[in-house]
Amino acid sequence: MADGAGRWGRRAVLRRAGLLAGGALVGAGVTAQSTWIADRRLPLAGGPASATVGGDAQQVGDGEVSVVWGARTGQRLVALTFDDGPRPQWTPMVLDTLERYAVPATFFLVGQRVRQHAGLLRGRLGRHEVGNHSWAHHDLARHDADEVHEDLSRAHDAIAEGVGAAPRLLRPPYGHLGGAVLHAAARLDYRLVLWSFQMAEARFPDDPAGHARRVVAGVRPGMILLAHDVGDARRLVALRGLPDMITGLRGRGFTFVTVSELLRQAGAPQPGG
């Protein structure tokens, strides 16, 4: 009786396992179906992931957009860039340092902040260039193409009006790209600019000289350096180390240029012709 019970018990276990396995397969199919349905409800088609809008003709300027992280060049050129400004906090200090050392840079500006603090930049951008860094530094990769276009257009107008120069470069906040960002960038005839080397202030607390040595040792020809002229106090490590970084890179034979000049000298095609 015990043996029989054991056999029936084993059969029951196997039967249940079979049912569970079958259920798992069915469940996987249901899950896949549910995911597909859920994805259909997400704003993918025509949303953040989509680089097309609707079924009509795509309004995308010249019909292409390029993304650059740096430039391929044998020349010892480096482009220094600053994100998130302007603000009274540190932007004037950065401009003062760059003026003292005659270093050109590219400032990726937040439109809303330009609207508030354009006076910080007016008359001080002679050797520099500006780029678009969105209207309010929201993550554009979470919005659809029309929303991104509206955001960037608003920032574009604020920057052009505030500093007297229309941006031709775009750096999306956080470096986040999505299809909608690409679509809007093409529509506005922007070149998308990311970076190939970033300041690492948190690794060098209260050590501007150490941080500068890291940058000087790590830079290679054609790199685009990312810094910020807005943020918390930790970022002051990089800004206070700018003089050492500048003299150190010049000591290695590097020349500072704007992003557009870097791409021009490297032979990359330019936006707007």
CSV table of C-alpha atoms in Angstrom, one decimal:
chain,number,residue,atom,x,y,z
A,1,MET,CA,0.0,0.0,0.0
A,2,ALA,CA,2.8,2.3,0.9
A,3,ASP,CA,4.6,1.5,-2.4
A,4,GLY,CA,1.4,2.1,-4.3
A,5,ALA,CA,0.9,5.3,-2.5
A,6,GLY,CA,4.4,6.2,-3.4
A,7,ARG,CA,3.9,5.5,-7.1
A,8,TRP,CA,0.7,7.5,-7.2
A,9,GLY,CA,2.4,10.3,-5.3
A,10,ARG,CA,5.2,10.3,-7.8
A,11,ARG,CA,2.7,10.3,-10.7
A,12,ALA,CA,0.9,13.2,-9.1
A,13,VAL,CA,4.1,15.1,-8.8
A,14,LEU,CA,5.1,14.4,-12.4
A,15,ARG,CA,1.6,15.2,-13.6
A,16,ARG,CA,1.7,18.5,-11.7
A,17,ALA,CA,5.2,19.2,-13.0
A,18,GLY,CA,3.9,18.6,-16.5
A,19,LEU,CA,1.0,20.9,-15.9
A,20,LEU,CA,3.3,23.5,-14.4
A,21,ALA,CA,5.7,23.3,-17.4
A,22,GLY,CA,2.8,23.6,-19.8
A,23,GLY,CA,1.4,26.4,-17.8
A,24,ALA,CA,4.8,28.1,-17.9
A,25,LEU,CA,4.9,27.8,-21.7
A,26,VAL,CA,1.3,29.2,-21.9
A,27,GLY,CA,2.3,31.8,-19.3
A,28,ALA,CA,5.3,32.8,-21.3
A,29,GLY,CA,3.1,33.2,-24.3
A,30,VAL,CA,0.6,35.3,-22.3
A,31,THR,CA,3.4,37.4,-20.9
A,32,ALA,CA,4.9,38.0,-24.3
A,33,GLN,CA,1.5,38.9,-25.6
A,34,SER,CA,0.8,41.1,-22.6
A,35,THR,CA,4.2,42.8,-23.1
A,36,TRP,CA,3.5,43.4,-26.8
A,37,ILE,CA,0.1,44.9,-25.9
A,38,ALA,CA,1.7,47.0,-23.2
A,39,ASP,CA,4.4,48.2,-25.6
A,40,ARG,CA,1.8,49.1,-28.1
A,41,ARG,CA,0.3,51.4,-25.5
A,42,LEU,CA,3.6,52.9,-24.6
A,43,PRO,CA,4.7,56.0,-26.7
A,44,LEU,CA,7.1,54.1,-28.9
A,45,ALA,CA,5.6,54.6,-32.3
A,46,GLY,CA,5.7,58.4,-32.5
A,47,GLY,CA,7.1,58.6,-29.0
A,48,PRO,CA,10.6,59.0,-27.5
A,49,ALA,CA,12.0,55.9,-29.3
A,50,SER,CA,10.7,56.9,-32.7
A,51,ALA,CA,12.8,58.9,-35.2
A,52,THR,CA,9.8,59.3,-37.5
A,53,VAL,CA,6.6,61.2,-37.0
A,54,GLY,CA,3.3,60.0,-38.5
A,55,GLY,CA,2.9,58.7,-42.0
A,56,ASP,CA,3.3,62.0,-43.9
A,57,ALA,CA,6.5,63.6,-45.2
A,58,GLN,CA,9.1,64.0,-42.5
A,59,GLN,CA,10.1,67.6,-41.8
A,60,VAL,CA,13.7,67.1,-41.1
A,61,GLY,CA,15.7,69.8,-42.8
A,62,ASP,CA,18.4,68.4,-44.9
A,63,GLY,CA,17.4,64.9,-43.9
A,64,GLU,CA,20.3,63.8,-41.9
A,65,VAL,CA,22.0,64.4,-38.5
A,66,SER,CA,25.4,63.4,-37.3
A,67,VAL,CA,26.6,62.5,-33.8
A,68,VAL,CA,30.1,63.2,-32.7
A,69,TRP,CA,32.1,62.2,-29.6
A,70,GLY,CA,35.4,63.6,-30.8
A,71,ALA,CA,37.3,64.0,-34.0
A,72,ARG,CA,39.9,61.9,-35.8
A,73,THR,CA,42.9,64.1,-36.2
A,74,GLY,CA,46.7,63.8,-35.9
A,75,GLN,CA,46.9,67.4,-34.7
A,76,ARG,CA,47.1,68.0,-31.0
A,77,LEU,CA,43.7,69.7,-30.8
A,78,VAL,CA,41.3,69.6,-27.9
A,79,ALA,CA,37.9,71.1,-27.4
A,80,LEU,CA,36.9,72.3,-23.9
A,81,THR,CA,33.1,72.4,-23.3
A,82,PHE,CA,30.9,73.6,-20.4
A,83,ASP,CA,27.4,72.4,-19.8
A,84,ASP,CA,24.3,73.7,-17.9
A,85,GLY,CA,25.0,77.5,-17.6
A,86,PRO,CA,24.8,80.3,-17.4
A,87,ARG,CA,24.5,81.1,-13.7
A,88,PRO,CA,26.1,83.7,-11.5
A,89,GLN,CA,27.5,81.0,-9.3
A,90,TRP,CA,30.5,80.0,-11.4
A,91,THR,CA,30.1,81.1,-15.1
A,92,PRO,CA,31.9,84.4,-14.5
A,93,MET,CA,34.8,82.7,-12.9
A,94,VAL,CA,35.1,80.3,-15.8
A,95,LEU,CA,35.0,83.1,-18.3
A,96,ASP,CA,37.6,85.0,-16.3
A,97,THR,CA,40.0,82.0,-16.4
A,98,LEU,CA,39.5,81.4,-20.1
A,99,GLU,CA,40.0,85.1,-20.8
A,100,ARG,CA,43.2,85.1,-18.7
A,101,TYR,CA,44.7,82.2,-20.7
A,102,ALA,CA,43.1,83.1,-24.1
A,103,VAL,CA,41.4,79.7,-24.3
A,104,PRO,CA,38.3,79.3,-26.5
A,105,ALA,CA,35.5,77.0,-25.3
A,106,THR,CA,32.1,75.8,-26.3
A,107,PHE,CA,29.2,76.5,-23.9
A,108,PHE,CA,26.2,74.3,-24.1
A,109,LEU,CA,23.6,76.6,-22.6
A,110,VAL,CA,20.2,76.0,-21.0
A,111,GLY,CA,17.7,78.3,-22.6
A,112,GLN,CA,15.8,79.2,-19.4
A,113,ARG,CA,19.0,80.2,-17.7
A,114,VAL,CA,20.1,82.3,-20.6
A,115,ARG,CA,16.7,84.1,-20.4
A,116,GLN,CA,17.5,84.8,-16.7
A,117,HIS,CA,21.2,85.5,-16.9
A,118,ALA,CA,22.1,86.6,-20.4
A,119,GLY,CA,24.0,89.6,-19.0
A,120,LEU,CA,26.7,87.2,-17.7
A,121,LEU,CA,27.5,86.3,-21.3
A,122,ARG,CA,26.9,89.4,-23.2
A,123,GLY,CA,30.1,90.8,-24.7
A,124,ARG,CA,32.2,87.9,-23.3
A,125,LEU,CA,31.8,85.3,-26.0
A,126,GLY,CA,34.1,86.7,-28.6
A,127,ARG,CA,36.4,83.7,-28.8
A,128,HIS,CA,33.8,81.1,-27.7
A,129,GLU,CA,30.8,79.4,-29.3
A,130,VAL,CA,27.5,78.4,-27.9
A,131,GLY,CA,25.4,75.2,-28.2
A,132,ASN,CA,21.8,74.3,-27.2
A,133,HIS,CA,21.4,72.2,-24.0
A,134,SER,CA,17.6,72.3,-23.9
A,135,TRP,CA,15.2,74.7,-22.4
A,136,ALA,CA,15.1,73.5,-18.8
A,137,HIS,CA,17.5,70.6,-18.6
A,138,HIS,CA,14.8,67.9,-18.7
A,139,ASP,CA,15.6,64.5,-20.1
A,140,LEU,CA,14.6,64.9,-23.7
A,141,ALA,CA,14.8,61.1,-24.3
A,142,ARG,CA,11.6,60.8,-22.4
A,143,HIS,CA,9.6,63.0,-24.8
A,144,ASP,CA,8.2,62.7,-28.3
A,145,ALA,CA,9.6,64.5,-31.3
A,146,ASP,CA,7.1,67.4,-31.3
A,147,GLU,CA,7.8,68.0,-27.6
A,148,VAL,CA,11.6,67.9,-28.1
A,149,HIS,CA,11.3,70.2,-31.1
A,150,GLU,CA,9.3,72.7,-29.1
A,151,ASP,CA,11.8,72.5,-26.2
A,152,LEU,CA,14.8,72.9,-28.4
A,153,SER,CA,13.2,75.7,-30.5
A,154,ARG,CA,12.4,77.6,-27.4
A,155,ALA,CA,15.9,77.3,-26.1
A,156,HIS,CA,17.3,78.1,-29.5
A,157,ASP,CA,15.4,81.4,-29.7
A,158,ALA,CA,16.4,82.3,-26.1
A,159,ILE,CA,20.1,81.7,-26.8
A,160,ALA,CA,20.1,83.5,-30.1
A,161,GLU,CA,18.3,86.5,-28.6
A,162,GLY,CA,20.3,86.5,-25.3
A,163,VAL,CA,23.9,86.2,-26.7
A,164,GLY,CA,23.4,87.3,-30.3
A,165,ALA,CA,24.5,84.0,-31.8
A,166,ALA,CA,22.3,81.2,-33.0
A,167,PRO,CA,23.5,77.7,-31.8
A,168,ARG,CA,24.3,75.1,-34.4
A,169,LEU,CA,25.3,72.4,-32.0
A,170,LEU,CA,23.2,70.4,-29.6
A,171,ARG,CA,24.1,68.4,-26.5
A,172,PRO,CA,21.1,66.7,-25.0
A,173,PRO,CA,20.9,66.7,-21.2
A,174,TYR,CA,22.8,63.7,-19.7
A,175,GLY,CA,23.9,62.8,-23.2
A,176,HIS,CA,20.6,60.8,-23.6
A,177,LEU,CA,19.7,60.2,-27.2
A,178,GLY,CA,16.4,58.8,-28.4
A,179,GLY,CA,14.7,58.7,-31.8
A,180,ALA,CA,12.8,61.9,-31.0
A,181,VAL,CA,16.0,63.8,-30.1
A,182,LEU,CA,17.5,62.7,-33.4
A,183,HIS,CA,14.4,63.7,-35.3
A,184,ALA,CA,14.2,67.2,-33.7
A,185,ALA,CA,18.0,67.7,-34.2
A,186,ALA,CA,17.7,66.9,-37.9
A,187,ARG,CA,14.6,69.2,-38.1
A,188,LEU,CA,16.6,72.1,-36.6
A,189,ASP,CA,19.8,71.3,-38.6
A,190,TYR,CA,21.9,70.7,-35.5
A,191,ARG,CA,24.9,68.6,-35.1
A,192,LEU,CA,24.7,66.4,-32.0
A,193,VAL,CA,27.8,66.7,-29.8
A,194,LEU,CA,28.6,64.4,-26.9
A,195,TRP,CA,32.1,64.0,-25.4
A,196,SER,CA,35.1,61.7,-25.3
A,197,PHE,CA,36.5,62.7,-21.9
A,198,GLN,CA,34.8,63.9,-18.7
A,199,MET,CA,35.9,65.7,-15.6
A,200,ALA,CA,35.9,63.3,-12.6
A,201,GLU,CA,35.7,65.7,-9.7
A,202,ALA,CA,34.4,63.2,-7.2
A,203,ARG,CA,37.6,61.2,-7.5
A,204,PHE,CA,39.7,64.2,-6.4
A,205,PRO,CA,38.0,65.8,-3.4
A,206,ASP,CA,39.8,69.1,-2.5
A,207,ASP,CA,42.5,68.3,-5.0
A,208,PRO,CA,42.3,70.6,-8.0
A,209,ALA,CA,45.9,69.9,-9.0
A,210,GLY,CA,45.4,66.2,-8.9
A,211,HIS,CA,42.3,66.4,-11.0
A,212,ALA,CA,44.2,68.6,-13.5
A,213,ARG,CA,47.0,66.0,-13.7
A,214,ARG,CA,44.4,63.3,-14.5
A,215,VAL,CA,43.0,65.4,-17.4
A,216,VAL,CA,46.4,66.4,-18.8
A,217,ALA,CA,47.6,62.7,-18.7
A,218,GLY,CA,44.4,61.4,-20.3
A,219,VAL,CA,43.7,63.7,-23.2
A,220,ARG,CA,44.4,62.5,-26.7
A,221,PRO,CA,44.2,64.5,-30.0
A,222,GLY,CA,40.7,65.3,-31.1
A,223,MET,CA,39.0,64.8,-27.7
A,224,ILE,CA,36.0,66.8,-26.6
A,225,LEU,CA,36.2,67.5,-22.8
A,226,LEU,CA,33.1,67.8,-20.7
A,227,ALA,CA,33.0,70.2,-17.8
A,228,HIS,CA,30.2,72.2,-16.0
A,229,ASP,CA,29.9,75.8,-14.9
A,230,VAL,CA,26.9,74.9,-12.8
A,231,GLY,CA,26.4,72.4,-10.0
A,232,ASP,CA,27.4,71.6,-6.5
A,233,ALA,CA,30.6,72.5,-4.7
A,234,ARG,CA,32.4,69.3,-5.8
A,235,ARG,CA,32.6,70.6,-9.3
A,236,LEU,CA,34.8,73.5,-8.1
A,237,VAL,CA,37.7,71.0,-8.1
A,238,ALA,CA,37.7,71.0,-11.9
A,239,LEU,CA,37.2,74.7,-12.2
A,240,ARG,CA,39.8,75.7,-9.7
A,241,GLY,CA,42.2,73.3,-11.5
A,242,LEU,CA,41.6,74.9,-15.0
A,243,PRO,CA,44.8,76.9,-14.9
A,244,ASP,CA,46.9,73.8,-14.2
A,245,MET,CA,45.0,71.9,-16.8
A,246,ILE,CA,45.4,74.6,-19.5
A,247,THR,CA,49.1,75.0,-18.9
A,248,GLY,CA,49.7,71.3,-18.6
A,249,LEU,CA,48.0,70.5,-21.9
A,250,ARG,CA,49.8,73.4,-23.6
A,251,GLY,CA,53.0,71.9,-22.2
A,252,ARG,CA,52.1,68.7,-24.1
A,253,GLY,CA,51.7,70.7,-27.3
A,254,PHE,CA,47.9,70.9,-27.3
A,255,THR,CA,45.9,73.8,-28.8
A,256,PHE,CA,42.5,74.6,-27.5
A,257,VAL,CA,39.7,75.1,-30.1
A,258,THR,CA,36.0,75.2,-30.1
A,259,VAL,CA,34.0,72.1,-31.1
A,260,SER,CA,33.2,73.6,-34.5
A,261,GLU,CA,36.8,74.5,-35.2
A,262,LEU,CA,37.9,71.0,-34.1
A,263,LEU,CA,35.5,69.4,-36.5
A,264,ARG,CA,36.5,71.9,-39.3
A,265,GLN,CA,40.2,71.2,-38.9
A,266,ALA,CA,39.5,67.5,-38.8
A,267,GLY,CA,37.6,67.8,-42.1
A,268,ALA,CA,34.1,66.8,-40.8
A,269,PRO,CA,31.1,68.2,-42.7
A,270,GLN,CA,29.5,71.1,-40.9
A,271,PRO,CA,25.8,71.7,-40.2
A,272,GLY,CA,24.0,74.2,-42.4
A,273,GLY,CA,26.2,73.5,-45.3
